[in-house]
Amino acid sequence: MNYPLITAESRFDYIILADGDFPSHQIPLGILGNAKSVICCDGAGAQFMERLKRLPAAIVGDGDSLSEDFKKQYPQLFHHIKEQEDNDLTKATKYALSLERNTQDKNPDKASNGIRQHSSEKPTLFAYLGATGKREDHTFSNIGLMIHYLEHLNIHPVMVTDYGWFVPAQGDCTFGTMPRQQVSIFNFSCKRLDSKGLVWSAYPYKELWQGSLNEAIGKQIELNGDGYYLVYRTFEIKKNRP
């Protein structure tokens, strides 16, 4: 699997806007502004409408961060999901997947089992914005969910922040980079992990911090593993040392 660099012009099948810090960097703002439809998590819906002056495709969650007046004003947008097993990010993701299934039910030749088959067709791409900031426990949980979504929901998620982006991956993959771009690798289940194109070679890290703060040498890195791992790449390259 190849994971190219993302830009403000990158396109995704679904944009999920969480209720963390609203994006301010030009890349996530570009992705958000160019999106055909955006699914918001609870209070992010009001933020989205205020800042972009348009309606999201849906607002999904338990409603605890939306006023009763807002919910009454936009009943067609708000989809109330009471259960607390999943957080709002996952509720919004599953709602998007239900839309995917409805589309495929109308076009049964496109896929089976309700989700497009990645082996033969373009994978379903999700971008998550506003999923960091504010409460640190929410940030940590949301980042960890990227691996869960790849492994259990059969989608390809990307979490975009104001500083870079997280991509969960499995097995042997390539990642587009820039020379001196900062790269961090978080191992979740690899017992074998090696790399090409990094200043410090990857290995099957036992602790989450061990693969952080690495650096790309050129325009691509390769990671070869036998499990799941999470890759973070920064938007800005590291300045030349004196």
Short mmCIF file of C-alpha atoms in Angstrom, two decimals:
data_model
loop_
_atom_site.label_atom_id
_atom_site.label_comp_id
_atom_site.label_asym_id
_atom_site.label_seq_id
_atom_site.Cartn_x
_atom_site.Cartn_y
_atom_site.Cartn_z
CA MET A 1 0.00 0.00 0.00
CA ASN A 2 1.25 3.47 -0.88
CA TYR A 3 0.46 6.52 1.28
CA PRO A 4 1.32 9.72 -0.60
CA LEU A 5 1.84 13.16 0.86
CA ILE A 6 -1.40 15.00 1.49
CA THR A 7 -2.14 18.58 0.46
CA ALA A 8 -5.02 21.02 0.73
CA GLU A 9 -6.28 19.52 -2.54
CA SER A 10 -6.37 15.92 -1.28
CA ARG A 11 -9.76 14.28 -1.65
CA PHE A 12 -11.49 11.80 0.64
CA ASP A 13 -14.73 9.83 0.47
CA TYR A 14 -15.83 11.06 3.90
CA ILE A 15 -14.74 13.95 6.11
CA ILE A 16 -15.43 13.54 9.84
CA LEU A 17 -15.12 16.77 11.81
CA ALA A 18 -14.66 16.21 15.54
CA ASP A 19 -15.29 18.71 18.33
CA GLY A 20 -11.66 19.27 19.32
CA ASP A 21 -9.62 22.27 18.21
CA PHE A 22 -11.08 23.60 14.97
CA PRO A 23 -8.50 23.38 12.13
CA SER A 24 -6.38 26.46 11.48
CA HIS A 25 -3.59 25.16 9.18
CA GLN A 26 -4.07 25.67 5.43
CA ILE A 27 -3.99 21.93 4.64
CA PRO A 28 -6.83 20.71 6.91
CA LEU A 29 -8.76 23.91 6.14
CA GLY A 30 -8.37 23.23 2.42
CA ILE A 31 -9.52 19.63 2.81
CA LEU A 32 -12.52 20.81 4.83
CA GLY A 33 -13.41 23.65 2.47
CA ASN A 34 -13.21 21.47 -0.65
CA ALA A 35 -15.21 18.57 0.79
CA LYS A 36 -18.53 17.85 -0.89
CA SER A 37 -20.05 16.66 2.38
CA VAL A 38 -18.91 16.73 5.99
CA ILE A 39 -20.21 14.67 8.90
CA CYS A 40 -19.79 16.47 12.21
CA CYS A 41 -19.51 15.11 15.72
CA ASP A 42 -22.00 16.86 17.98
CA GLY A 43 -20.78 20.40 18.82
CA ALA A 44 -18.49 20.47 15.77
CA GLY A 45 -21.63 20.94 13.68
CA ALA A 46 -22.37 24.36 15.13
CA GLN A 47 -18.69 25.36 14.71
CA PHE A 48 -18.69 24.20 11.10
CA MET A 49 -21.84 26.16 10.26
CA GLU A 50 -20.57 29.29 11.98
CA ARG A 51 -17.14 29.27 10.34
CA LEU A 52 -17.88 27.95 6.84
CA LYS A 53 -21.40 29.37 6.49
CA ARG A 54 -22.87 26.15 5.10
CA LEU A 55 -24.62 23.04 6.36
CA PRO A 56 -22.87 19.73 7.04
CA ALA A 57 -24.29 16.51 5.63
CA ALA A 58 -25.12 15.36 9.16
CA ILE A 59 -24.40 15.95 12.83
CA VAL A 60 -23.99 12.70 14.77
CA GLY A 61 -23.61 12.00 18.47
CA ASP A 62 -25.29 11.91 21.85
CA GLY A 63 -26.18 15.61 21.66
CA ASP A 64 -24.61 16.61 24.97
CA SER A 65 -22.71 19.53 23.42
CA LEU A 66 -25.60 20.93 21.38
CA SER A 67 -28.30 23.22 22.75
CA GLU A 68 -31.90 22.09 22.64
CA ASP A 69 -32.72 25.13 20.51
CA PHE A 70 -30.09 24.09 17.94
CA LYS A 71 -31.43 20.53 17.77
CA LYS A 72 -34.97 21.80 17.28
CA GLN A 73 -33.83 24.22 14.59
CA TYR A 74 -31.99 21.55 12.57
CA PRO A 75 -33.85 18.27 13.19
CA GLN A 76 -33.01 17.03 9.70
CA LEU A 77 -29.27 17.28 10.42
CA PHE A 78 -28.99 15.88 13.92
CA HIS A 79 -28.82 12.10 14.31
CA HIS A 80 -29.08 11.21 17.99
CA ILE A 81 -27.25 8.04 19.04
CA LYS A 82 -27.64 7.37 22.75
CA GLU A 83 -25.38 4.37 23.30
CA GLN A 84 -22.11 5.10 25.12
CA GLU A 85 -20.00 2.12 24.02
CA ASP A 86 -18.66 4.19 21.11
CA ASN A 87 -17.49 7.80 21.26
CA ASP A 88 -18.84 10.42 18.86
CA LEU A 89 -15.97 9.89 16.40
CA THR A 90 -16.91 6.24 16.00
CA LYS A 91 -20.62 7.02 15.87
CA ALA A 92 -19.99 9.44 13.00
CA THR A 93 -17.80 6.86 11.25
CA LYS A 94 -20.44 4.15 11.51
CA TYR A 95 -23.06 6.59 10.28
CA ALA A 96 -20.90 7.29 7.20
CA LEU A 97 -20.52 3.55 6.63
CA SER A 98 -24.31 3.19 6.76
CA LEU A 99 -24.49 5.74 3.94
CA GLU A 100 -21.91 3.67 2.07
CA ARG A 101 -24.00 0.53 2.50
CA ASN A 102 -27.14 2.34 1.30
CA THR A 103 -25.30 3.45 -1.82
CA GLN A 104 -24.05 -0.06 -2.49
CA ASP A 105 -27.50 -1.54 -1.94
CA LYS A 106 -28.64 0.63 -4.84
CA ASN A 107 -25.58 -0.47 -6.86
CA PRO A 108 -25.05 -4.11 -5.81
CA ASP A 109 -22.44 -4.78 -8.48
CA LYS A 110 -20.02 -2.30 -6.87
CA ALA A 111 -19.29 -4.26 -3.70
CA SER A 112 -20.36 -7.01 -1.34
CA ASN A 113 -20.77 -7.29 2.44
CA GLY A 114 -21.71 -3.62 2.68
CA ILE A 115 -18.16 -2.26 2.29
CA ARG A 116 -16.06 -1.87 -0.81
CA GLN A 117 -13.49 -4.58 -1.24
CA HIS A 118 -10.04 -2.99 -1.03
CA SER A 119 -8.34 -5.78 -2.92
CA SER A 120 -10.02 -4.89 -6.22
CA GLU A 121 -11.38 -1.37 -5.86
CA LYS A 122 -10.35 2.02 -4.57
CA PRO A 123 -10.41 1.89 -0.74
CA THR A 124 -12.87 3.98 1.25
CA LEU A 125 -10.88 6.99 2.44
CA PHE A 126 -11.81 8.82 5.64
CA ALA A 127 -10.22 12.08 6.82
CA TYR A 128 -10.61 13.06 10.48
CA LEU A 129 -10.25 16.73 11.34
CA GLY A 130 -10.57 18.52 14.66
CA ALA A 131 -9.89 15.26 16.50
CA THR A 132 -7.06 16.61 18.68
CA GLY A 133 -6.77 19.43 21.19
CA LYS A 134 -8.88 20.33 24.21
CA ARG A 135 -9.03 17.24 26.44
CA GLU A 136 -5.90 15.07 26.21
CA ASP A 137 -7.78 11.83 26.93
CA HIS A 138 -10.04 12.47 23.93
CA THR A 139 -6.99 13.16 21.76
CA PHE A 140 -5.24 9.96 22.86
CA SER A 141 -8.39 7.87 22.33
CA ASN A 142 -9.06 9.34 18.88
CA ILE A 143 -5.50 8.67 17.69
CA GLY A 144 -5.72 5.08 18.92
CA LEU A 145 -8.99 4.59 17.07
CA MET A 146 -7.21 4.96 13.71
CA ILE A 147 -5.72 1.48 14.10
CA HIS A 148 -9.08 0.12 15.25
CA TYR A 149 -10.85 1.53 12.19
CA LEU A 150 -8.30 0.06 9.78
CA GLU A 151 -8.37 -3.35 11.46
CA HIS A 152 -12.05 -3.73 12.27
CA LEU A 153 -14.03 -1.36 10.02
CA ASN A 154 -12.09 -2.06 6.81
CA ILE A 155 -11.54 1.60 5.95
CA HIS A 156 -8.44 3.71 5.34
CA PRO A 157 -8.46 6.58 7.85
CA VAL A 158 -6.20 9.62 7.99
CA MET A 159 -6.18 11.96 11.00
CA VAL A 160 -5.12 15.45 9.95
CA THR A 161 -4.04 17.99 12.58
CA ASP A 162 -2.61 21.51 12.36
CA TYR A 163 0.93 20.08 12.41
CA GLY A 164 0.82 16.85 10.41
CA TRP A 165 -1.16 13.68 9.90
CA PHE A 166 -1.49 10.15 11.28
CA VAL A 167 -1.93 7.12 9.01
CA PRO A 168 -2.48 3.58 10.33
CA ALA A 169 -0.89 0.88 8.22
CA GLN A 170 -0.30 -2.85 8.07
CA GLY A 171 2.46 -4.96 6.56
CA ASP A 172 4.75 -3.62 3.83
CA CYS A 173 3.97 -0.01 2.84
CA THR A 174 5.56 3.06 1.27
CA PHE A 175 5.04 6.64 2.43
CA GLY A 176 5.66 9.81 0.47
CA THR A 177 8.00 12.17 2.32
CA MET A 178 10.17 15.26 1.96
CA PRO A 179 13.87 15.38 2.86
CA ARG A 180 14.20 16.31 6.56
CA GLN A 181 10.49 15.74 7.15
CA GLN A 182 9.89 14.54 10.71
CA VAL A 183 8.39 11.07 10.99
CA SER A 184 7.20 9.11 14.02
CA ILE A 185 6.29 5.41 14.02
CA PHE A 186 4.16 3.83 16.74
CA ASN A 187 4.19 0.04 16.78
CA PHE A 188 0.98 -1.72 17.78
CA SER A 189 1.50 -5.37 16.89
CA CYS A 190 4.63 -5.87 14.76
CA LYS A 191 7.16 -8.46 15.87
CA ARG A 192 9.12 -7.72 12.71
CA LEU A 193 9.58 -4.12 11.55
CA ASP A 194 12.32 -2.59 9.42
CA SER A 195 12.65 0.42 7.16
CA LYS A 196 14.37 2.21 4.28
CA GLY A 197 14.75 5.95 3.93
CA LEU A 198 14.86 6.98 7.59
CA VAL A 199 17.79 8.51 9.45
CA TRP A 200 17.35 5.88 12.17
CA SER A 201 16.25 2.43 11.04
CA ALA A 202 12.96 1.17 12.41
CA TYR A 203 12.71 -1.98 14.53
CA PRO A 204 9.80 -3.68 16.35
CA TYR A 205 9.46 -1.08 19.09
CA LYS A 206 8.18 -2.35 22.42
CA GLU A 207 7.23 1.10 23.76
CA LEU A 208 5.11 3.75 22.02
CA TRP A 209 7.78 6.46 22.41
CA GLN A 210 10.64 4.47 20.89
CA GLY A 211 9.80 5.13 17.23
CA SER A 212 9.02 8.80 17.59
CA LEU A 213 11.03 11.79 16.34
CA ASN A 214 12.66 10.14 13.32
CA GLU A 215 13.46 11.87 10.04
CA ALA A 216 13.04 11.12 6.32
CA ILE A 217 16.13 11.19 4.13
CA GLY A 218 14.43 11.60 0.75
CA LYS A 219 11.09 11.52 -1.03
CA GLN A 220 9.93 8.12 0.20
CA ILE A 221 10.27 5.75 3.10
CA GLU A 222 9.49 2.04 3.19
CA LEU A 223 8.23 0.18 6.24
CA ASN A 224 8.12 -3.60 6.28
CA GLY A 225 6.29 -5.21 9.16
CA ASP A 226 4.16 -8.17 10.09
CA GLY A 227 1.45 -6.27 11.98
CA TYR A 228 -0.15 -2.87 12.55
CA TYR A 229 1.64 0.44 13.11
CA LEU A 230 0.81 4.15 13.04
CA VAL A 231 2.88 6.69 11.07
CA TYR A 232 2.91 10.44 11.73
CA ARG A 233 4.39 12.90 9.22
CA THR A 234 4.77 16.64 9.81
CA PHE A 235 3.71 19.34 7.34
CA GLU A 236 6.89 21.32 7.88
CA ILE A 237 10.43 20.00 7.40
CA LYS A 238 13.07 20.41 10.08
CA LYS A 239 15.20 23.50 9.60
CA ASN A 240 18.87 23.03 8.78
CA ARG A 241 21.09 22.81 11.79
CA PRO A 242 23.63 25.62 12.26
#
